[in-house]
Amino acid sequence: MSERTESMRETVRALYDRNRQQGHAPWCGLDYDFICPSNGTYPFQWFWDSGFHAIVLTQTDVARAQAELRSLLANQQPDGFVAHVTFWQRERYEEMLKTYSIAYRTPHLSDCIQPAVIGESLEYVARRGGDAKFVAEHLPKVRRYFDWLDRMRDPDRDGLVAVLQPDESGLDQAPKYDEYLKVSPLEKRHEAFTEAWERVANPYQAVGRDHEKMFALDVFVVEDVLVNTIYALGQAALGRLLADAGDAAGARDFEVRAALTRKSLFEKCWDEKAGLFFDLAGNGERKLTTNSVSSLLPLALPELPQEQAKKLIAHLENPAEYAAAYPVPTVAMNEPGYDPGVVGRSLVYRGPSWMNTNWYLTRGLRLHGRPDLADTVVDRSLALVEREGFREYYNPGTGQGNGAKDFSWTALILEMLAEADASR
Ligand code: GLC
């Protein structure tokens, strides 16, 4: 392990001690132990954040990686659903919650999803010294979650799951949804996005948030490329874990499901003219043609055909689109909605570079023959963290860190450094 990786490991350890949340929650009678995204703005347990934290924790303390996933799955519902936020210690933060637009299932659980990073998280734990008993206990839970997605979110059976609200993709205010949400790409007022969110969430409330009725309303149904890339990675990871567990039929089932998700991504979401992947909107599956980082994300799939990989990499290397001083901007720099700094009060995913998307892209670059470019992105990402600390996101031009401070998934830089070491 290189010196820079060793040193980052210690820095991350300290960050993860600062952001650790431990206690007892009387509302469910359970103890919790997890890392919150940021003490200042996000003190609760977020679904895909925790998926990333668990992966980083396999580099520092596998027992805590297990605790992270145990807490994440502790309030799984009987139908398999897992909330995108668990408000373990809600009572301490009532004031803060007034500014969150979130749909609730219960006062302590939100009623929406986030990308299914958890499939890969469990595999990382299993491969990096996780306790066999822990894995055996949690594999069925993660599987039930994926079964819920398959059953509830893929009514047209093409292997692509739909998000029903913009915040379900984790990319809350991404400009790729602007047109669908009837928001101007130049909009900077938080209220405009809250209103757009309400135009989706209110009709859902009126039908009791019943899935069949929510799909039928057709107000926001998006087969999102980033969400489905992560879903495909997770299904494949579960297939391997089930095979290890001796469940050949289960393994086969997940391999087939992962293959269908990939096929639909590669065929239905691909736009040959643009050389990019696009989300499919509405029950009519119309392409949302904004050029954004999620258009590039299928690079993280080992099975991506070489021709498509080449085209995505050309976009990444284009200085007009993604080859910024501090890559990778989450929106192509030549898109009208691109904004590199703090947008409004803090509208997210409208341009800045984020570490989670950088992680998927650097993995993809290594898979598809460009370790050199992966190394460049890792080096530039490290420079950001060293200079600005663990911020939520960074200005691709100046490198300035913005958004939440001490942001936990930015520690994915540690995983990226370890992967760079391994590829030497
Ligand atoms: C913001 C992001 C979301 C993330 C959450 C906590 O809402 O859009 O992706 O999970 O913050 O970090």
Coordinates of C-alpha atoms and ligand atoms in Angstrom, one line a residue:
M1 CA 0.0 0.0 0.0
S2 CA 1.4 3.4 -1.0
E3 CA 2.3 6.1 1.5
R4 CA -0.5 8.4 0.3
T5 CA -3.0 5.6 0.8
E6 CA -1.7 4.8 4.3
S7 CA -1.9 8.5 5.3
M8 CA -5.4 8.9 3.8
R9 CA -6.5 5.8 5.7
E10 CA -5.7 7.5 9.0
T11 CA -7.4 10.7 7.9
V12 CA -10.6 8.8 7.0
R13 CA -10.5 6.9 10.3
A14 CA -10.6 10.2 12.1
L15 CA -13.4 11.5 9.9
Y16 CA -15.4 8.4 10.5
D17 CA -14.9 8.7 14.3
R18 CA -16.2 12.3 14.1
N19 CA -19.3 11.3 12.1
R20 CA -20.2 8.2 14.0
Q21 CA -23.7 8.1 15.4
Q22 CA -24.4 5.6 18.2
G23 CA -27.2 5.2 20.6
H24 CA -30.6 3.6 21.3
A25 CA -33.8 4.4 19.5
P26 CA -36.9 4.0 21.7
W27 CA -39.2 4.3 18.7
C28 CA -38.0 0.9 17.4
G29 CA -36.3 -0.5 20.5
L30 CA -33.0 -0.9 18.6
D31 CA -29.4 0.3 19.0
Y32 CA -27.8 2.0 16.1
D33 CA -24.2 2.5 15.0
F34 CA -23.7 4.3 11.7
I35 CA -21.9 7.2 10.0
C36 CA -24.0 10.2 9.1
P37 CA -23.3 12.0 5.9
S38 CA -22.3 15.2 7.8
N39 CA -23.0 16.3 11.4
G40 CA -23.9 19.8 10.4
T41 CA -26.6 19.1 7.7
Y42 CA -27.3 15.4 7.5
P43 CA -27.3 13.8 10.9
F44 CA -29.5 10.8 9.9
Q45 CA -28.8 7.5 8.1
W46 CA -29.1 7.9 4.3
F47 CA -29.4 4.7 2.2
W48 CA -26.8 5.1 -0.6
D49 CA -24.5 7.2 1.6
S50 CA -24.3 4.3 4.1
G51 CA -23.7 1.9 1.2
F52 CA -20.6 3.9 0.3
H53 CA -19.6 4.3 3.9
A54 CA -19.6 0.5 4.4
I55 CA -17.4 0.1 1.4
V56 CA -14.9 2.7 2.7
L57 CA -15.1 1.1 6.1
T58 CA -13.9 -2.2 4.7
Q59 CA -10.5 -0.4 4.3
T60 CA -10.4 0.7 7.9
D61 CA -12.5 -1.5 10.1
V62 CA -14.7 -4.3 8.8
A63 CA -16.6 -4.7 12.0
R64 CA -17.8 -1.1 11.6
A65 CA -18.7 -1.8 8.0
Q66 CA -21.0 -4.6 9.3
A67 CA -22.5 -2.3 11.9
E68 CA -23.2 0.3 9.2
L69 CA -25.1 -2.3 7.1
R70 CA -26.8 -3.8 10.2
S71 CA -28.2 -0.4 11.1
L72 CA -29.2 0.3 7.5
L73 CA -31.2 -3.0 7.3
A74 CA -32.6 -3.0 10.9
N75 CA -35.8 -1.3 9.9
Q76 CA -36.5 -3.1 6.7
Q77 CA -40.2 -3.5 6.3
P78 CA -42.0 -6.8 6.0
D79 CA -42.4 -6.3 2.2
G80 CA -38.6 -5.8 1.8
F81 CA -38.6 -2.0 1.4
V82 CA -35.8 -0.1 3.0
A83 CA -36.2 3.7 3.5
H84 CA -33.9 6.2 1.9
V85 CA -33.5 7.9 5.3
T86 CA -33.8 6.4 8.7
F87 CA -34.4 9.2 11.2
W88 CA -32.9 7.3 14.2
Q89 CA -32.5 10.3 16.4
R90 CA -35.2 12.5 14.8
E91 CA -36.4 14.1 18.1
R92 CA -33.1 16.0 18.4
Y93 CA -33.4 17.7 15.0
E94 CA -37.0 18.8 14.5
E95 CA -35.9 22.3 13.5
M96 CA -33.7 21.0 10.7
L97 CA -36.4 18.8 9.3
K98 CA -38.6 21.8 8.5
T99 CA -36.5 22.5 5.5
Y100 CA -36.5 18.9 4.1
S101 CA -39.0 17.9 1.4
I102 CA -39.3 14.2 2.1
A103 CA -42.2 11.8 1.9
Y104 CA -42.6 9.8 5.1
R105 CA -43.8 6.3 5.6
T106 CA -43.5 6.7 9.4
P107 CA -42.1 9.7 11.4
H108 CA -38.8 7.8 11.5
L109 CA -38.7 6.3 8.0
S110 CA -38.9 8.1 4.6
D111 CA -41.2 6.5 1.9
C112 CA -38.8 6.5 -1.0
I113 CA -35.7 4.8 -2.2
Q114 CA -32.1 5.6 -3.2
P115 CA -29.7 3.8 -5.5
A116 CA -29.1 0.2 -4.5
V117 CA -25.4 0.5 -3.6
I118 CA -26.0 -2.1 -0.9
G119 CA -25.6 -5.1 -3.1
E120 CA -22.0 -4.2 -3.8
S121 CA -21.5 -3.1 -0.2
L122 CA -22.4 -6.5 1.1
E123 CA -20.0 -8.1 -1.4
Y124 CA -17.1 -5.8 -0.3
V125 CA -17.7 -6.8 3.3
A126 CA -17.8 -10.5 2.4
R127 CA -14.6 -10.3 0.3
R128 CA -12.6 -8.2 2.8
G129 CA -12.8 -10.2 5.9
G130 CA -16.4 -9.9 6.9
D131 CA -17.7 -12.4 9.3
A132 CA -19.4 -15.4 7.5
K133 CA -22.2 -15.4 10.0
F134 CA -22.9 -11.7 9.3
V135 CA -23.0 -12.3 5.6
A136 CA -25.2 -15.3 5.9
E137 CA -27.7 -13.3 8.0
H138 CA -27.7 -10.2 5.8
L139 CA -27.7 -11.8 2.3
P140 CA -31.4 -12.7 2.6
K141 CA -32.3 -9.2 3.7
V142 CA -30.4 -7.5 0.8
R143 CA -32.0 -10.1 -1.6
R144 CA -35.5 -9.2 -0.3
Y145 CA -34.7 -5.6 -0.9
F146 CA -33.8 -6.3 -4.5
D147 CA -36.9 -8.5 -4.9
W148 CA -38.9 -5.5 -3.7
L149 CA -37.4 -3.3 -6.4
D150 CA -38.0 -6.0 -9.0
R151 CA -41.6 -6.5 -8.0
M152 CA -42.6 -2.9 -7.3
R153 CA -40.5 -0.8 -9.6
D154 CA -40.3 -2.6 -12.9
P155 CA -43.9 -3.0 -14.1
D156 CA -42.9 -3.1 -17.7
R157 CA -40.5 -6.0 -16.9
D158 CA -37.6 -4.7 -18.9
G159 CA -35.1 -5.1 -16.0
L160 CA -34.9 -1.3 -15.5
V161 CA -36.3 0.0 -12.2
A162 CA -38.1 3.3 -12.1
V163 CA -37.6 6.2 -9.7
L164 CA -40.9 8.0 -8.9
Q165 CA -39.4 11.2 -7.5
P166 CA -36.3 13.1 -8.4
D167 CA -34.7 12.6 -5.0
E168 CA -35.0 8.8 -5.4
S169 CA -32.0 8.8 -7.8
G170 CA -29.9 10.6 -5.2
L171 CA -29.3 13.3 -7.8
D172 CA -32.0 15.5 -6.3
Q173 CA -31.9 18.6 -8.6
A174 CA -30.0 17.3 -11.6
P175 CA -30.7 19.3 -14.7
K176 CA -31.5 16.2 -16.6
Y177 CA -35.0 16.3 -15.0
D178 CA -35.6 20.0 -15.5
E179 CA -37.6 19.7 -18.7
Y180 CA -39.7 16.9 -17.3
L181 CA -40.3 18.8 -14.1
K182 CA -41.0 22.0 -16.1
V183 CA -38.1 23.9 -14.5
S184 CA -35.9 26.2 -16.4
P185 CA -32.3 25.0 -16.8
L186 CA -31.2 28.5 -15.4
E187 CA -33.4 28.2 -12.3
K188 CA -31.5 28.9 -9.1
R189 CA -34.3 29.3 -6.6
H190 CA -34.8 26.5 -4.1
E191 CA -38.5 27.2 -4.0
A192 CA -38.9 26.4 -7.7
F193 CA -37.5 22.9 -7.1
T194 CA -39.6 22.5 -3.9
E195 CA -42.7 23.4 -6.0
A196 CA -41.7 21.0 -8.7
W197 CA -41.1 18.2 -6.1
E198 CA -44.6 19.0 -4.7
R199 CA -46.2 18.7 -8.1
V200 CA -45.0 15.1 -8.0
A201 CA -45.4 14.3 -4.3
N202 CA -48.8 15.8 -3.8
P203 CA -50.7 13.7 -6.3
Y204 CA -48.9 10.6 -4.8
Q205 CA -50.1 11.6 -1.4
A206 CA -53.6 11.9 -2.8
V207 CA -53.5 8.2 -4.0
G208 CA -52.1 7.1 -0.7
R209 CA -48.6 6.5 -2.2
D210 CA -49.9 3.3 -3.7
H211 CA -47.3 2.1 -6.2
E212 CA -49.7 1.0 -8.9
K213 CA -51.5 4.3 -8.8
M214 CA -48.3 6.3 -8.6
F215 CA -47.2 4.7 -11.9
A216 CA -50.6 5.3 -13.4
L217 CA -50.4 9.0 -12.6
D218 CA -47.3 9.1 -14.8
V219 CA -46.1 12.4 -13.2
F220 CA -42.5 11.3 -12.7
V221 CA -41.5 7.8 -13.8
V222 CA -37.8 7.7 -14.7
E223 CA -35.8 4.7 -15.7
D224 CA -32.6 6.4 -14.6
V225 CA -29.2 5.4 -16.0
L226 CA -27.2 5.9 -12.8
V227 CA -29.8 4.1 -10.7
N228 CA -29.9 1.2 -13.1
T229 CA -26.2 0.9 -13.5
I230 CA -25.9 0.6 -9.7
Y231 CA -28.8 -1.8 -9.7
A232 CA -27.1 -4.0 -12.3
L233 CA -23.8 -4.0 -10.3
G234 CA -25.8 -4.9 -7.2
Q235 CA -27.7 -7.8 -8.9
A236 CA -24.4 -9.2 -10.2
A237 CA -22.8 -8.9 -6.7
L238 CA -25.8 -10.8 -5.2
G239 CA -25.5 -13.4 -7.8
R240 CA -21.9 -14.1 -6.8
L241 CA -22.7 -14.1 -3.1
L242 CA -25.6 -16.5 -3.6
A243 CA -23.3 -18.8 -5.6
D244 CA -20.8 -18.7 -2.7
A245 CA -23.6 -19.6 -0.3
G246 CA -24.4 -22.7 -2.4
D247 CA -27.7 -21.3 -3.7
A248 CA -27.2 -22.2 -7.4
A249 CA -30.8 -21.4 -8.4
G250 CA -30.8 -18.0 -6.6
A251 CA -27.4 -17.2 -8.2
R252 CA -28.8 -18.0 -11.6
D253 CA -31.9 -15.9 -11.0
F254 CA -29.8 -12.9 -10.2
E255 CA -27.4 -13.4 -13.1
V256 CA -30.4 -13.5 -15.5
R257 CA -31.9 -10.4 -13.9
A258 CA -28.6 -8.5 -14.0
A259 CA -28.2 -9.4 -17.7
L260 CA -31.6 -8.1 -18.5
T261 CA -31.0 -4.8 -16.7
R262 CA -27.7 -4.4 -18.7
K263 CA -29.3 -5.4 -22.0
S264 CA -32.0 -2.7 -21.5
L265 CA -29.5 -0.1 -20.5
F266 CA -27.2 -0.9 -23.5
E267 CA -30.1 -1.0 -26.0
K268 CA -33.0 1.2 -24.8
C269 CA -31.1 4.0 -23.0
W270 CA -28.3 4.2 -25.6
D271 CA -28.4 7.2 -28.0
E272 CA -26.2 6.4 -31.0
K273 CA -26.1 9.9 -32.3
A274 CA -25.1 11.5 -29.0
G275 CA -22.9 8.5 -28.0
L276 CA -24.4 8.7 -24.5
F277 CA -26.9 6.9 -22.3
F278 CA -30.1 8.8 -21.4
D279 CA -32.8 8.2 -18.8
L280 CA -36.2 7.1 -20.1
A281 CA -39.1 9.3 -18.9
G282 CA -42.7 8.4 -18.4
N283 CA -44.6 5.3 -19.2
G284 CA -43.9 6.1 -22.8
E285 CA -40.1 5.9 -22.2
R286 CA -39.1 9.2 -23.8
K287 CA -35.3 10.0 -23.6
L288 CA -34.2 12.8 -21.4
T289 CA -31.3 14.1 -23.5
T290 CA -29.3 16.2 -21.1
N291 CA -25.6 15.3 -21.2
S292 CA -24.7 14.5 -17.6
V293 CA -22.4 12.2 -15.6
S294 CA -25.1 9.6 -15.4
S295 CA -24.9 9.4 -19.2
L296 CA -21.4 8.0 -18.6
L297 CA -22.0 5.8 -15.6
P298 CA -22.5 2.5 -17.5
L299 CA -18.7 2.6 -18.0
A300 CA -18.7 1.0 -14.5
L301 CA -20.2 -2.2 -16.0
P302 CA -17.6 -4.7 -17.1
E303 CA -19.9 -6.0 -19.9
L304 CA -20.3 -2.6 -21.6
P305 CA -19.5 -3.2 -25.3
Q306 CA -16.2 -1.8 -26.4
E307 CA -17.7 0.6 -29.0
Q308 CA -19.9 2.2 -26.4
A309 CA -17.1 2.5 -23.9
K310 CA -14.9 4.2 -26.4
K311 CA -17.6 6.8 -27.1
L312 CA -18.2 7.5 -23.4
I313 CA -14.4 7.9 -22.9
A314 CA -14.2 10.4 -25.8
H315 CA -16.8 12.6 -23.9
L316 CA -14.8 12.3 -20.7
E317 CA -11.7 13.5 -22.5
N318 CA -13.4 16.4 -24.3
P319 CA -12.4 19.7 -22.7
A320 CA -15.7 21.3 -23.7
E321 CA -17.7 18.6 -21.8
Y322 CA -15.9 16.8 -18.9
A323 CA -12.1 17.3 -19.0
A324 CA -12.1 20.0 -16.3
A325 CA -9.2 21.0 -14.2
Y326 CA -10.8 19.0 -11.3
P327 CA -12.9 16.3 -13.0
V328 CA -15.5 15.0 -13.3
P329 CA -18.2 17.6 -13.5
T330 CA -21.6 16.0 -12.9
V331 CA -23.1 18.0 -15.9
A332 CA -21.3 18.5 -19.2
M333 CA -19.8 22.0 -19.1
N334 CA -21.4 22.9 -22.4
E335 CA -25.0 22.2 -21.2
P336 CA -27.1 25.3 -20.5
G337 CA -27.9 24.0 -17.0
Y338 CA -24.2 23.5 -16.0
D339 CA -23.3 25.5 -12.9
P340 CA -19.9 24.8 -11.2
G341 CA -20.5 26.5 -7.9
V342 CA -23.1 26.7 -5.2
V343 CA -26.4 26.9 -6.9
G344 CA -29.1 28.8 -5.0
R345 CA -29.0 27.8 -1.3
S346 CA -27.5 24.5 -2.3
L347 CA -29.2 22.8 -5.2
V348 CA -27.2 19.6 -5.9
Y349 CA -25.9 17.8 -8.9
R350 CA -26.1 20.8 -11.2
G351 CA -22.4 20.7 -12.2
P352 CA -19.9 20.3 -9.4
S353 CA -17.6 17.2 -9.2
W354 CA -18.6 14.6 -6.6
M355 CA -16.5 11.7 -5.3
N356 CA -19.2 9.0 -5.6
T357 CA -19.6 9.5 -9.4
N358 CA -15.8 9.8 -9.7
W359 CA -15.4 6.4 -8.0
Y360 CA -17.7 4.7 -10.5
L361 CA -16.0 6.4 -13.4
T362 CA -12.5 5.5 -12.4
R363 CA -13.5 1.9 -11.9
G364 CA -15.0 2.0 -15.4
L365 CA -11.8 3.5 -16.9
R366 CA -9.7 0.7 -15.4
L367 CA -12.2 -1.9 -16.7
H368 CA -12.2 -0.5 -20.2
G369 CA -8.5 0.0 -20.8
R370 CA -7.8 3.5 -19.6
P371 CA -6.0 3.1 -16.2
D372 CA -4.0 6.3 -17.2
L373 CA -7.1 8.4 -17.3
A374 CA -8.4 6.8 -14.1
D375 CA -5.1 7.7 -12.4
T376 CA -5.5 11.3 -13.5
V377 CA -9.0 11.5 -12.0
V378 CA -7.7 9.9 -8.8
D379 CA -4.8 12.3 -8.5
R380 CA -7.0 15.4 -9.2
S381 CA -9.6 14.1 -6.7
L382 CA -6.9 13.6 -4.0
A383 CA -5.7 17.1 -4.6
L384 CA -9.2 18.4 -3.9
V385 CA -9.5 16.5 -0.6
E386 CA -6.0 17.5 0.5
R387 CA -6.6 21.2 -0.2
E388 CA -10.2 21.6 0.7
G389 CA -11.0 18.8 3.1
F390 CA -13.9 16.3 2.7
R391 CA -16.5 18.6 1.2
E392 CA -19.8 17.5 -0.4
Y393 CA -18.8 18.6 -3.8
Y394 CA -16.2 20.7 -5.6
N395 CA -16.0 23.4 -8.3
P396 CA -14.6 21.6 -11.4
G397 CA -12.8 24.7 -12.5
T398 CA -11.3 26.2 -9.4
G399 CA -11.4 23.2 -7.1
Q400 CA -13.2 25.1 -4.4
G401 CA -15.0 22.8 -1.9
N402 CA -18.7 23.5 -1.3
G403 CA -21.8 22.1 0.4
A404 CA -21.6 20.1 3.6
K405 CA -18.3 20.0 5.5
D406 CA -16.8 16.7 6.7
F407 CA -18.9 14.9 4.1
S408 CA -18.6 11.1 4.7
W409 CA -18.8 9.6 1.2
T410 CA -16.1 11.9 -0.1
A411 CA -13.9 9.4 1.8
L412 CA -14.4 7.1 -1.2
I413 CA -11.1 8.7 -2.2
L414 CA -9.5 6.1 0.0
E415 CA -11.0 3.3 -2.0
M416 CA -10.0 5.0 -5.2
L417 CA -6.4 5.3 -3.9
A418 CA -6.4 1.6 -3.0
E419 CA -7.6 0.7 -6.4
A420 CA -4.9 2.8 -8.0
D421 CA -2.3 0.9 -5.9
A422 CA -3.8 -2.4 -6.9
S423 CA -3.6 -1.6 -10.6
R424 CA 0.1 -0.8 -10.4
Ligands
GLC1 C1 -28.5 15.1 -0.7 C2 -28.1 14.3 -1.9 C3 -28.4 12.8 -1.7 C4 -27.7 12.3 -0.4 C5 -28.1 13.2 0.8 C6 -27.3 12.9 2.0 O1 -29.9 15.0 -0.5 O2 -28.8 14.7 -3.0 O3 -27.9 12.0 -2.8 O4 -27.9 11.0 -0.2 O5 -27.9 14.6 0.5 O6 -25.9 13.0 1.8

